[in-house]
PDB file of C-alpha atoms in Angstrom:
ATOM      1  CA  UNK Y   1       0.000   0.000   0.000  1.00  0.00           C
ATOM      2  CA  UNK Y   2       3.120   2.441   0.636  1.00  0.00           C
ATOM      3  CA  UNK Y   3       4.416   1.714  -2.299  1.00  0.00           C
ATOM      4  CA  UNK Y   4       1.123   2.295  -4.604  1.00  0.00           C
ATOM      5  CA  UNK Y   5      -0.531   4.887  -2.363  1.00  0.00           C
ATOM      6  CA  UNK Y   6       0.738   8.619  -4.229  1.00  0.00           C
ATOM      7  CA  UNK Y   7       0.720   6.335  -7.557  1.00  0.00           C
ATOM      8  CA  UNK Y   8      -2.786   4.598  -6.966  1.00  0.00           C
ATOM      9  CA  UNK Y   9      -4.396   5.896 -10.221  1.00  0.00           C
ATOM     10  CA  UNK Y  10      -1.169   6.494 -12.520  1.00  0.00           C
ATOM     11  CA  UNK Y  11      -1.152   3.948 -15.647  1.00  0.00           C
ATOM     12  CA  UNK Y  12       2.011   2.863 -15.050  1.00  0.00           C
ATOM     13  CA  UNK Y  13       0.935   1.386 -11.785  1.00  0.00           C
ATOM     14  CA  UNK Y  14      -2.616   0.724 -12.530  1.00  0.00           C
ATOM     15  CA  UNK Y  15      -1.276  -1.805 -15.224  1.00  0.00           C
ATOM     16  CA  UNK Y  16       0.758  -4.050 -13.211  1.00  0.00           C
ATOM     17  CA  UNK Y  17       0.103  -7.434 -12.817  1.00  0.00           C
ATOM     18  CA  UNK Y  18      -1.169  -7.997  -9.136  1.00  0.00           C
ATOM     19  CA  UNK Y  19       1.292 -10.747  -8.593  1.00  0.00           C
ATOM     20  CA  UNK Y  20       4.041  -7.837  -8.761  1.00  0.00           C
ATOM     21  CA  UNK Y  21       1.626  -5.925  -6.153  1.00  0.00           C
ATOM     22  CA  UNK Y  22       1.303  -8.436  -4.262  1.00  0.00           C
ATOM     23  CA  UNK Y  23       5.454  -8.850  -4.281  1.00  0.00           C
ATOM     24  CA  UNK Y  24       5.405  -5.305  -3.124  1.00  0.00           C
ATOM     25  CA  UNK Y  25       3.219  -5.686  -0.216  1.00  0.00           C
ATOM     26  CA  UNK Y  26       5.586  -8.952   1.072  1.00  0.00           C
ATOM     27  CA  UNK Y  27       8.569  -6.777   0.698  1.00  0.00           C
ATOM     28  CA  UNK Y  28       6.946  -3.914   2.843  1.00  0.00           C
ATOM     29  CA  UNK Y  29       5.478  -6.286   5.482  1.00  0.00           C
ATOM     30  CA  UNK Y  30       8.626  -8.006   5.738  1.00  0.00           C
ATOM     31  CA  UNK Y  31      10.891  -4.988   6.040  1.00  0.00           C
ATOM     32  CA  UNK Y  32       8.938  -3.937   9.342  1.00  0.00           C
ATOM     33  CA  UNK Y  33       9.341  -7.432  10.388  1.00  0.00           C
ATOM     34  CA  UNK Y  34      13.193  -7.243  10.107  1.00  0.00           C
ATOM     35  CA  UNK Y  35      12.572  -3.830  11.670  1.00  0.00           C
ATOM     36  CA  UNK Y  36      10.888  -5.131  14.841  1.00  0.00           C
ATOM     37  CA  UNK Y  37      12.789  -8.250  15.204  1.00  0.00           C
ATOM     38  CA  UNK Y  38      16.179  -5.668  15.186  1.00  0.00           C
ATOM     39  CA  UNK Y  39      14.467  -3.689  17.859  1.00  0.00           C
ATOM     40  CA  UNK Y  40      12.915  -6.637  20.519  1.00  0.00           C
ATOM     41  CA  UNK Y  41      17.023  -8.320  19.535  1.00  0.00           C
ATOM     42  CA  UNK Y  42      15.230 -11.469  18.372  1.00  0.00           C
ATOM     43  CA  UNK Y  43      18.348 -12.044  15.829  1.00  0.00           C
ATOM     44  CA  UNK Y  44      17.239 -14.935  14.470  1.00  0.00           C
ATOM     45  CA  UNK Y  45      14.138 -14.334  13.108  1.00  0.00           C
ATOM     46  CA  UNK Y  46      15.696 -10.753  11.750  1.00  0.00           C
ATOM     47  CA  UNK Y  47      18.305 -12.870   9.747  1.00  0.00           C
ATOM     48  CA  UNK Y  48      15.673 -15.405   8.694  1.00  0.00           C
ATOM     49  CA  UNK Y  49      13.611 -12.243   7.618  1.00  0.00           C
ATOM     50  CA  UNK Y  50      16.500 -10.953   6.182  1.00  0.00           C
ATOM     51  CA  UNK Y  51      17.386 -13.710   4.064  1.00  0.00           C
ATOM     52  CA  UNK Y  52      13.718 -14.145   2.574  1.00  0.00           C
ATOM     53  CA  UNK Y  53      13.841 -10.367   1.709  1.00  0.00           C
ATOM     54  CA  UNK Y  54      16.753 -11.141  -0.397  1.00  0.00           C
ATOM     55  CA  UNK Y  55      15.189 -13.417  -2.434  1.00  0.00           C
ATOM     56  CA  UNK Y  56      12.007 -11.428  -3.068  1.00  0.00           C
ATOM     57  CA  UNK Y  57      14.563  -8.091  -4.028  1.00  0.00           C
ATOM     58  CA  UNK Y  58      17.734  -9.253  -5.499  1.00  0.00           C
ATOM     59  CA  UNK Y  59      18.900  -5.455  -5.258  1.00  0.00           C
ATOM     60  CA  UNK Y  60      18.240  -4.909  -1.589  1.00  0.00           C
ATOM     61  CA  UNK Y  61      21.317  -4.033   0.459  1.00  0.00           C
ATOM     62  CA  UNK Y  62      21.355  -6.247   3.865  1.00  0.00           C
ATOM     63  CA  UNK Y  63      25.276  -5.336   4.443  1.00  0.00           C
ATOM     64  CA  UNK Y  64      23.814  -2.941   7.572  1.00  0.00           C
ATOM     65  CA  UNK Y  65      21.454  -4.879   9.106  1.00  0.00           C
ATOM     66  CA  UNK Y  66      23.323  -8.623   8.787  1.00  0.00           C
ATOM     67  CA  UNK Y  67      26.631  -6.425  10.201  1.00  0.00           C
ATOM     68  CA  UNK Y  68      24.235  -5.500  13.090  1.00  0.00           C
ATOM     69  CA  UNK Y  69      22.823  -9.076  13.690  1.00  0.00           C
ATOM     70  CA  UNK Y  70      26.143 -10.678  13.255  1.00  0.00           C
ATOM     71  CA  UNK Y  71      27.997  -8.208  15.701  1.00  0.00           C
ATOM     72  CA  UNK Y  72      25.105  -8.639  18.320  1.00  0.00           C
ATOM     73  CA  UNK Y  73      25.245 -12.535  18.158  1.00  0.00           C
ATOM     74  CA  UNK Y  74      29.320 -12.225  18.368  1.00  0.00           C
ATOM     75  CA  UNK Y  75      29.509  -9.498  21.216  1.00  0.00           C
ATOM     76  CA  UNK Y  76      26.693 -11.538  23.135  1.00  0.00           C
ATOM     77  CA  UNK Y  77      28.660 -14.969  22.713  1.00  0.00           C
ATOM     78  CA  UNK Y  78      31.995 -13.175  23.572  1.00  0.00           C
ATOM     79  CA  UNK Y  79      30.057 -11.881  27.165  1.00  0.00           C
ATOM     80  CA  UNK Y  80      29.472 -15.918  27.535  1.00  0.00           C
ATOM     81  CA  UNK Y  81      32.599 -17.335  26.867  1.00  0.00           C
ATOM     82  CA  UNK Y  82      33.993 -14.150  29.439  1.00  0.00           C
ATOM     83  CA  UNK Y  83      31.036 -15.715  31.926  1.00  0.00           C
ATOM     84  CA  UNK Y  84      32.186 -19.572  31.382  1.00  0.00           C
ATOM     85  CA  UNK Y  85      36.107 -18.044  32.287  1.00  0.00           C
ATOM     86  CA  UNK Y  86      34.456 -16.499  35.321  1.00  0.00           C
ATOM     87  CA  UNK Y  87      32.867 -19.209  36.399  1.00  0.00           C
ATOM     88  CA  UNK Y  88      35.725 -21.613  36.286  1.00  0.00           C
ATOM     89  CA  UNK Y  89      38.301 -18.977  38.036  1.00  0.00           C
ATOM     90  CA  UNK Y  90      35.012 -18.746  40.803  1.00  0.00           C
ATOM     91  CA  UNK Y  91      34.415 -15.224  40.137  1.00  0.00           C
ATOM     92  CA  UNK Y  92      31.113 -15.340  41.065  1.00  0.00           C
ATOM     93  CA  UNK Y  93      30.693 -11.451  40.245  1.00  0.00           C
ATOM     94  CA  UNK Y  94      32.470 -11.527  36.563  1.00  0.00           C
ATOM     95  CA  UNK Y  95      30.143 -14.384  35.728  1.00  0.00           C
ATOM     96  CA  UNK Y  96      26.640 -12.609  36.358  1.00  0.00           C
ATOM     97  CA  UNK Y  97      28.051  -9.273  35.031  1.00  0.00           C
ATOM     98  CA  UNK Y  98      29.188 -11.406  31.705  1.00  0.00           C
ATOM     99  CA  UNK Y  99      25.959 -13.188  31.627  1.00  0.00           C
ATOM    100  CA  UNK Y 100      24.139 -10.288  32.339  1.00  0.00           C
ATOM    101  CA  UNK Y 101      25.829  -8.224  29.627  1.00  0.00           C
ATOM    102  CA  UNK Y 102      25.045 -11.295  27.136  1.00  0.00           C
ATOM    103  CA  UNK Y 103      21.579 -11.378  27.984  1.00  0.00           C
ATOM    104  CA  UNK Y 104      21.231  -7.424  27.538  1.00  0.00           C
ATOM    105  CA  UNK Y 105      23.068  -7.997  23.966  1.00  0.00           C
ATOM    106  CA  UNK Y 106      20.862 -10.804  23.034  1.00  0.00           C
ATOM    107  CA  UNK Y 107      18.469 -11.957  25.225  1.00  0.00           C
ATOM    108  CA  UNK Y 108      17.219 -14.931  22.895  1.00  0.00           C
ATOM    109  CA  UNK Y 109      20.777 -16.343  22.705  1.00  0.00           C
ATOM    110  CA  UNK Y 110      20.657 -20.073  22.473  1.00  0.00           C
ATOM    111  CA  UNK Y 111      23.591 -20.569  24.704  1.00  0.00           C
ATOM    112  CA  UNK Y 112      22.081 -18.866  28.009  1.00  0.00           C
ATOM    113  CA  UNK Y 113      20.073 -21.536  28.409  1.00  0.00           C
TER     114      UNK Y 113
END
């Protein structure tokens, strides 16, 4: 509807097959997706989002947001491999501030459980 909305009545619009509409309206719904699942750090489903994007627009340009999710995931695995060092040297401080500090990075992380 973004897409088509200032357009709506224009030929060039008006005569486009509705499967290409309807490829429009994926794209937009999915973008907000990636969007939300960036903001609530659910990094999975942003990179499964991400990848599905890419097939539906083979011009998008997902070097910003797979830098993000891969960074997150790598900071918030770095913070656990910092807690499991902790834990085994008995700093019981340095382990919940490195877990904690994983957790705020990526609080769906497989590896905290």
């Amino acid at each position: 509807m973004e897409a088509f909305a200032i357009g709506e009545y224009m030929p060039s619009v008006r005569i486009l097959p509705r499967e290409k509409k309807r490829q429009v309206v994926e794209f937009s719904r999915s973008g907000n997706n990636l969007l939300s699942a960036i903001e609530v750090r659910d990094y999975d489903k942003a990179e499964s989002l991400l990848n599905d994007i890419q097939k539906v627009a083979k011009d998008f340009d997902s070097a910003k947001a797979m830098t993000l999710i891969q960074t997150a995931k790598t900071q918030s695995n770095m913070h656990l491999a910092k807690a499991r060092n902790a834990s085994m040297s008995g700093e019981k401080g340095g382990f919940e501030n490195e877990l904690k500090e994983a957790a705020t990075i990526w609080p769906m992380n497989p590896d905290l459980k």
